[in-house]
Amino acid sequence: MAYLLEHKDGIVTFTINREEKRNAVNDEVMDGLQEAITYVEQNNDVRFLVVTGAGEKSFCSGGDLSVFHALETEDEAFGMLSKMANILYKLATLPVPTIALINGTAVGGGCEIATACDFRLMASHAKAGFIQGTLAITSGWGGGTYLFERGLRHDRALKMLVDAKAYDAQVLYDIGWAMRVFEGTKRGALADFIEDMRKIHPSVHQAYKEIELRKWRERNMYERVMEEVRTCARLWESEAHHQAVNSFLTKSKK
Ligand SMILES: CC[C@H](C(=O)O)C(=O)SCCNC(=O)CCNC(=O)[C@H](O)C(C)(C)COP(=O)(O)OP(=O)(O)OC[C@H]1O[C@@H](n2cnc3c(N)ncnc32)[C@H](O)[C@@H]1OP(=O)(O)O
């Protein structure tokens, strides 16, 4: 299975389970994340949704280039990008707290998934970054829009996007993208992080989160995410993008 879904003690954990591809996202992973979100929406006893990756090397390496490189045109790209953007919008606007448990490298769309979550806990060895720029595209699943909403100083958020590189966990903590940097097991880090929150009635969490969600609805967050998707789809068609993807895939085959 390309993903794992677990519900234990009020915590639903969605694990991207494609270590051999550094947990790259394909359609099966997208459908699995949608399944996890639907499960949370339909089960009132769920208190937290955790997103993580299998293994210790990678949280998620973004879109599966070996699959999505076949998308040639703006319209073809828009179809895939908007599918995942809609799923991440539902993730970002879930009433329960969402936690990205970053067990390893989170790049490209992987960084977008983590940014769509309320909290980001990073293993000390992990790196994360919006590397889409190295492929001559922008973020395309809404992650750029969410980043500007996460309260980072504007200059730090913009630099993260335009640098298009993976940063160390400590740097990401210092600029305010990561909330915690942990040593040891991710399970232990999660248990420690939610210890206090677990003592509070879930209706309080949902009421506080609704303050932010109400602001997002009033400020047309969804429309802004879809503008980001259209921009990425337009850039997708460029020769520079297709050459960059082919270069990665060729390197991988050596
Ligand atoms: C809007 C989102 C947007 C989109 O695609 O829609 C994006 O996400 S754009 C960004 C796409 N992602 C990338 O460009 C990252 C590519 N991967 C890497 O840079 C590295 O693999 C890294 C840093 C994640 C890990 O490096 P490491 O040296 O540990 O591993 P390898 O590079 O040797 O990779 C091992 C194995 O996994 C395959 N792989 C890794 N990432 C992807 C990917 N995103 N898509 C497809 N396949 C991927 C890599 O080809 C290797 O396969 P192998 O068959 O063993 O050669």
Short mmCIF file of C-alpha atoms and ligand atoms in Angstrom, two decimals:
data_model
loop_
_atom_site.label_atom_id
_atom_site.label_comp_id
_atom_site.label_asym_id
_atom_site.label_seq_id
_atom_site.Cartn_x
_atom_site.Cartn_y
_atom_site.Cartn_z
CA MET A 1 0.00 0.00 0.00
CA ALA A 2 1.22 3.47 -0.92
CA TYR A 3 -0.13 4.76 2.39
CA LEU A 4 -1.11 3.59 5.85
CA LEU A 5 -4.09 4.81 7.86
CA GLU A 6 -4.36 4.22 11.61
CA HIS A 7 -6.84 5.41 14.25
CA LYS A 8 -5.70 4.94 17.84
CA ASP A 9 -6.60 6.84 21.02
CA GLY A 10 -8.31 9.64 19.12
CA ILE A 11 -5.33 10.17 16.80
CA VAL A 12 -5.63 9.38 13.08
CA THR A 13 -2.22 8.88 11.47
CA PHE A 14 -1.78 9.03 7.71
CA THR A 15 1.61 7.65 6.62
CA ILE A 16 2.96 8.00 3.08
CA ASN A 17 4.38 4.54 2.54
CA ARG A 18 6.63 4.75 -0.57
CA GLU A 19 10.14 4.75 0.92
CA GLU A 20 11.62 3.48 -2.32
CA LYS A 21 10.48 6.76 -3.91
CA ARG A 22 11.28 8.89 -0.86
CA ASN A 23 7.54 8.94 -0.18
CA ALA A 24 6.70 10.75 -3.44
CA VAL A 25 3.02 11.50 -3.97
CA ASN A 26 1.17 9.63 -6.72
CA ASP A 27 -2.59 9.36 -7.30
CA GLU A 28 -2.89 6.51 -4.78
CA VAL A 29 -1.33 8.66 -2.06
CA MET A 30 -3.64 11.55 -2.97
CA ASP A 31 -6.67 9.28 -2.74
CA GLY A 32 -5.40 7.93 0.58
CA LEU A 33 -5.06 11.41 2.05
CA GLN A 34 -8.61 12.17 0.88
CA GLU A 35 -9.74 8.93 2.60
CA ALA A 36 -8.05 10.02 5.83
CA ILE A 37 -9.69 13.46 5.70
CA THR A 38 -13.13 11.94 5.02
CA TYR A 39 -12.63 9.55 7.95
CA VAL A 40 -11.81 12.47 10.27
CA GLU A 41 -14.81 14.46 9.00
CA GLN A 42 -17.11 11.50 9.70
CA ASN A 43 -15.78 10.43 13.13
CA ASN A 44 -16.42 12.79 16.03
CA ASP A 45 -14.03 10.88 18.31
CA VAL A 46 -10.99 11.95 16.28
CA ARG A 47 -8.99 14.64 18.08
CA PHE A 48 -5.90 15.02 15.90
CA LEU A 49 -4.84 14.15 12.34
CA VAL A 50 -1.14 13.37 11.96
CA VAL A 51 0.59 13.23 8.55
CA THR A 52 3.99 11.54 8.35
CA GLY A 53 6.24 9.48 6.11
CA ALA A 54 7.51 5.91 6.32
CA GLY A 55 11.12 5.39 7.30
CA GLU A 56 13.60 7.98 8.50
CA LYS A 57 14.95 9.41 5.25
CA SER A 58 11.93 11.23 3.85
CA PHE A 59 8.63 12.74 4.94
CA CYS A 60 7.63 13.36 1.32
CA SER A 61 9.63 14.26 -1.81
CA GLY A 62 6.70 15.96 -3.53
CA GLY A 63 4.91 14.89 -6.68
CA ASP A 64 6.07 11.62 -8.25
CA LEU A 65 8.15 12.92 -11.13
CA SER A 66 8.27 9.50 -12.80
CA VAL A 67 4.49 9.68 -13.13
CA PHE A 68 3.71 13.38 -13.43
CA HIS A 69 6.47 14.13 -15.95
CA ALA A 70 4.03 12.69 -18.52
CA LEU A 71 1.79 15.70 -17.99
CA GLU A 72 2.75 17.99 -20.86
CA THR A 73 0.21 20.78 -21.15
CA GLU A 74 -1.15 23.43 -18.78
CA ASP A 75 -4.53 21.71 -18.76
CA GLU A 76 -3.03 18.29 -18.00
CA ALA A 77 -0.95 19.78 -15.18
CA PHE A 78 -3.95 21.69 -13.82
CA GLY A 79 -5.89 18.44 -13.50
CA MET A 80 -3.30 16.87 -11.18
CA LEU A 81 -2.39 20.06 -9.34
CA SER A 82 -6.00 21.02 -8.61
CA LYS A 83 -6.82 17.50 -7.38
CA MET A 84 -4.14 17.70 -4.69
CA ALA A 85 -4.79 21.40 -4.02
CA ASN A 86 -8.42 20.58 -3.21
CA ILE A 87 -7.34 17.77 -0.89
CA LEU A 88 -4.82 20.01 0.89
CA TYR A 89 -7.46 22.75 1.25
CA LYS A 90 -9.67 20.24 3.07
CA LEU A 91 -6.68 19.23 5.19
CA ALA A 92 -5.88 22.86 6.02
CA THR A 93 -9.49 23.62 6.94
CA LEU A 94 -10.26 20.52 9.01
CA PRO A 95 -11.84 21.50 12.35
CA VAL A 96 -9.41 19.24 14.30
CA PRO A 97 -5.74 20.15 14.83
CA THR A 98 -3.43 18.72 12.14
CA ILE A 99 0.20 17.83 12.77
CA ALA A 100 2.97 17.26 10.21
CA LEU A 101 5.34 14.80 11.90
CA ILE A 102 8.37 15.39 9.73
CA ASN A 103 10.50 12.26 9.95
CA GLY A 104 12.84 13.22 7.09
CA THR A 105 13.21 15.33 3.95
CA ALA A 106 10.09 17.34 3.04
CA VAL A 107 10.61 19.00 -0.34
CA GLY A 108 8.43 20.40 -3.08
CA GLY A 109 4.86 19.24 -2.63
CA GLY A 110 6.03 17.50 0.55
CA CYS A 111 6.82 20.91 2.02
CA GLU A 112 3.40 22.08 0.85
CA ILE A 113 1.68 19.21 2.67
CA ALA A 114 3.55 20.06 5.88
CA THR A 115 2.72 23.76 5.52
CA ALA A 116 -0.98 22.93 5.10
CA CYS A 117 -0.92 21.41 8.60
CA ASP A 118 -1.42 23.48 11.77
CA PHE A 119 1.77 22.25 13.45
CA ARG A 120 5.16 21.08 12.15
CA LEU A 121 7.35 18.85 14.30
CA MET A 122 10.73 18.13 12.68
CA ALA A 123 13.26 15.41 13.35
CA SER A 124 16.63 17.08 13.95
CA HIS A 125 18.12 15.38 10.86
CA ALA A 126 15.26 16.43 8.58
CA LYS A 127 15.37 19.16 5.94
CA ALA A 128 12.49 20.93 4.21
CA GLY A 129 12.07 23.39 1.37
CA PHE A 130 9.97 24.61 -1.52
CA ILE A 131 12.35 23.33 -4.20
CA GLN A 132 9.77 23.70 -6.99
CA GLY A 133 11.78 26.67 -8.29
CA THR A 134 14.62 24.33 -9.27
CA LEU A 135 12.13 22.76 -11.69
CA ALA A 136 11.12 26.18 -13.07
CA ILE A 137 7.69 26.02 -11.46
CA THR A 138 6.12 27.39 -8.29
CA SER A 139 4.31 25.59 -5.51
CA GLY A 140 1.13 24.18 -7.07
CA TRP A 141 -0.85 22.49 -4.31
CA GLY A 142 -1.54 25.67 -2.27
CA GLY A 143 1.60 25.54 -0.13
CA GLY A 144 2.77 29.03 -1.11
CA THR A 145 -0.58 30.51 -0.10
CA TYR A 146 -0.55 28.66 3.23
CA LEU A 147 3.04 29.71 3.92
CA PHE A 148 2.10 33.39 3.74
CA GLU A 149 -0.74 32.67 6.18
CA ARG A 150 1.41 30.89 8.76
CA GLY A 151 2.62 34.06 10.48
CA LEU A 152 6.24 33.95 9.36
CA ARG A 153 7.77 37.38 8.72
CA HIS A 154 7.07 38.21 5.07
CA ASP A 155 10.75 38.36 4.17
CA ARG A 156 11.40 34.92 5.67
CA ALA A 157 8.40 33.33 3.93
CA LEU A 158 9.29 34.87 0.55
CA LYS A 159 12.97 33.87 0.90
CA MET A 160 11.91 30.28 1.67
CA LEU A 161 9.99 30.20 -1.61
CA VAL A 162 12.50 31.96 -3.86
CA ASP A 163 15.59 30.20 -2.42
CA ALA A 164 13.99 26.93 -3.64
CA LYS A 165 16.28 24.89 -1.41
CA ALA A 166 16.00 22.54 1.57
CA TYR A 167 16.79 24.11 4.94
CA ASP A 168 17.97 22.38 8.12
CA ALA A 169 15.47 21.79 10.91
CA GLN A 170 17.07 24.33 13.22
CA VAL A 171 16.87 27.09 10.59
CA LEU A 172 13.21 26.27 10.01
CA TYR A 173 12.58 26.45 13.75
CA ASP A 174 14.43 29.78 14.00
CA ILE A 175 12.34 31.37 11.21
CA GLY A 176 9.10 30.02 12.71
CA TRP A 177 8.10 27.37 10.17
CA ALA A 178 8.82 24.40 12.42
CA MET A 179 7.30 24.48 15.91
CA ARG A 180 9.48 21.76 17.42
CA VAL A 181 12.76 20.05 16.50
CA PHE A 182 13.02 16.63 18.12
CA GLU A 183 15.63 13.97 18.73
CA GLY A 184 14.64 10.34 19.27
CA THR A 185 11.43 8.71 18.05
CA LYS A 186 8.68 10.60 16.24
CA ARG A 187 6.09 8.78 18.34
CA GLY A 188 7.72 10.10 21.51
CA ALA A 189 7.89 13.60 20.08
CA LEU A 190 4.19 13.47 19.16
CA ALA A 191 3.13 12.18 22.58
CA ASP A 192 5.09 14.96 24.27
CA PHE A 193 3.66 17.61 21.94
CA ILE A 194 0.01 16.72 22.47
CA GLU A 195 0.27 15.90 26.21
CA ASP A 196 -1.20 19.21 27.37
CA MET A 197 -3.68 19.56 24.49
CA ARG A 198 -5.15 16.12 25.27
CA LYS A 199 -6.36 17.41 28.67
CA ILE A 200 -8.55 20.04 27.01
CA HIS A 201 -11.99 19.24 25.59
CA PRO A 202 -11.77 18.94 21.78
CA SER A 203 -14.59 21.45 21.33
CA VAL A 204 -12.21 24.13 22.64
CA HIS A 205 -9.59 23.25 20.02
CA GLN A 206 -12.20 23.34 17.27
CA ALA A 207 -13.61 26.67 18.43
CA TYR A 208 -10.17 28.29 18.42
CA LYS A 209 -9.29 26.85 15.01
CA GLU A 210 -12.59 28.18 13.64
CA ILE A 211 -11.36 31.74 14.38
CA GLU A 212 -8.61 31.24 11.80
CA LEU A 213 -10.84 29.34 9.36
CA ARG A 214 -13.45 32.12 9.48
CA LYS A 215 -10.75 34.65 8.57
CA TRP A 216 -9.60 32.44 5.68
CA ARG A 217 -13.14 32.17 4.33
CA GLU A 218 -13.65 35.94 4.60
CA ARG A 219 -10.37 36.50 2.73
CA ASN A 220 -11.16 34.09 -0.11
CA MET A 221 -8.40 31.63 0.79
CA TYR A 222 -9.73 28.98 -1.58
CA GLU A 223 -9.76 31.34 -4.55
CA ARG A 224 -6.17 32.39 -3.73
CA VAL A 225 -5.08 28.75 -3.60
CA MET A 226 -6.62 28.11 -7.02
CA GLU A 227 -4.81 31.14 -8.47
CA GLU A 228 -1.57 29.56 -7.22
CA VAL A 229 -2.53 26.31 -8.95
CA ARG A 230 -3.24 28.10 -12.24
CA THR A 231 0.15 29.86 -12.09
CA CYS A 232 1.97 26.59 -11.49
CA ALA A 233 0.06 24.89 -14.31
CA ARG A 234 1.02 27.68 -16.68
CA LEU A 235 4.72 27.37 -15.78
CA TRP A 236 4.48 23.58 -16.02
CA GLU A 237 4.20 23.84 -19.80
CA SER A 238 7.60 25.59 -20.12
CA GLU A 239 10.53 23.85 -21.76
CA ALA A 240 12.63 24.77 -18.72
CA HIS A 241 10.36 22.70 -16.48
CA HIS A 242 10.29 19.64 -18.70
CA GLN A 243 14.08 19.75 -19.13
CA ALA A 244 14.61 20.01 -15.34
CA VAL A 245 12.35 17.02 -14.67
CA ASN A 246 14.00 14.94 -17.38
CA SER A 247 17.40 15.83 -15.96
CA PHE A 248 16.34 14.52 -12.53
CA LEU A 249 14.89 11.33 -13.96
CA THR A 250 17.96 10.73 -16.15
CA LYS A 251 20.26 11.25 -13.16
CA SER A 252 18.20 8.77 -11.21
CA LYS A 253 18.71 6.13 -13.84
CA LYS A 254 22.52 6.38 -13.80
C1 LIG B 1 3.24 20.98 -6.81
C2 LIG B 1 4.20 19.98 -6.32
C3 LIG B 1 5.20 19.64 -7.37
C4 LIG B 1 4.67 18.56 -8.27
O1 LIG B 1 5.45 17.69 -8.70
O2 LIG B 1 3.51 18.55 -8.56
C5 LIG B 1 6.43 19.14 -6.74
O3 LIG B 1 6.45 18.46 -5.75
S1 LIG B 1 7.86 19.62 -7.57
C6 LIG B 1 9.16 18.84 -6.65
C7 LIG B 1 9.23 17.39 -6.99
N1 LIG B 1 10.21 16.74 -6.14
C8 LIG B 1 11.53 16.82 -6.36
O4 LIG B 1 12.02 17.45 -7.28
C9 LIG B 1 12.42 16.06 -5.40
C10 LIG B 1 13.18 14.99 -6.16
N2 LIG B 1 13.93 14.15 -5.23
C11 LIG B 1 15.10 14.58 -4.67
O5 LIG B 1 15.53 15.69 -4.79
C12 LIG B 1 15.81 13.56 -3.81
O6 LIG B 1 15.31 12.26 -4.17
C13 LIG B 1 15.62 13.73 -2.31
C14 LIG B 1 16.38 14.99 -1.85
C15 LIG B 1 14.15 13.84 -1.96
C16 LIG B 1 16.21 12.49 -1.58
O7 LIG B 1 17.53 12.28 -2.03
P1 LIG B 1 18.24 10.87 -1.75
O8 LIG B 1 19.63 10.97 -2.27
O9 LIG B 1 18.00 10.44 -0.35
O10 LIG B 1 17.42 9.83 -2.65
P2 LIG B 1 17.52 9.64 -4.25
O11 LIG B 1 17.51 10.96 -4.94
O12 LIG B 1 18.61 8.69 -4.56
O13 LIG B 1 16.10 8.96 -4.57
C17 LIG B 1 15.86 7.61 -4.19
C18 LIG B 1 14.86 7.07 -5.18
O14 LIG B 1 13.63 7.81 -5.04
C19 LIG B 1 13.28 8.40 -6.29
N3 LIG B 1 12.63 9.68 -6.04
C20 LIG B 1 12.96 10.60 -5.10
N4 LIG B 1 12.13 11.65 -5.18
C21 LIG B 1 11.24 11.39 -6.18
C22 LIG B 1 10.14 12.08 -6.73
N5 LIG B 1 9.73 13.26 -6.27
N6 LIG B 1 9.47 11.50 -7.76
C23 LIG B 1 9.85 10.29 -8.24
N7 LIG B 1 10.89 9.54 -7.76
C24 LIG B 1 11.57 10.13 -6.73
C25 LIG B 1 14.58 8.58 -7.02
O15 LIG B 1 14.34 8.69 -8.40
C26 LIG B 1 15.30 7.30 -6.63
O16 LIG B 1 14.74 6.24 -7.40
P3 LIG B 1 15.69 5.08 -8.00
O17 LIG B 1 14.76 4.26 -8.81
O18 LIG B 1 16.24 4.39 -6.78
O19 LIG B 1 16.74 5.81 -8.81
#
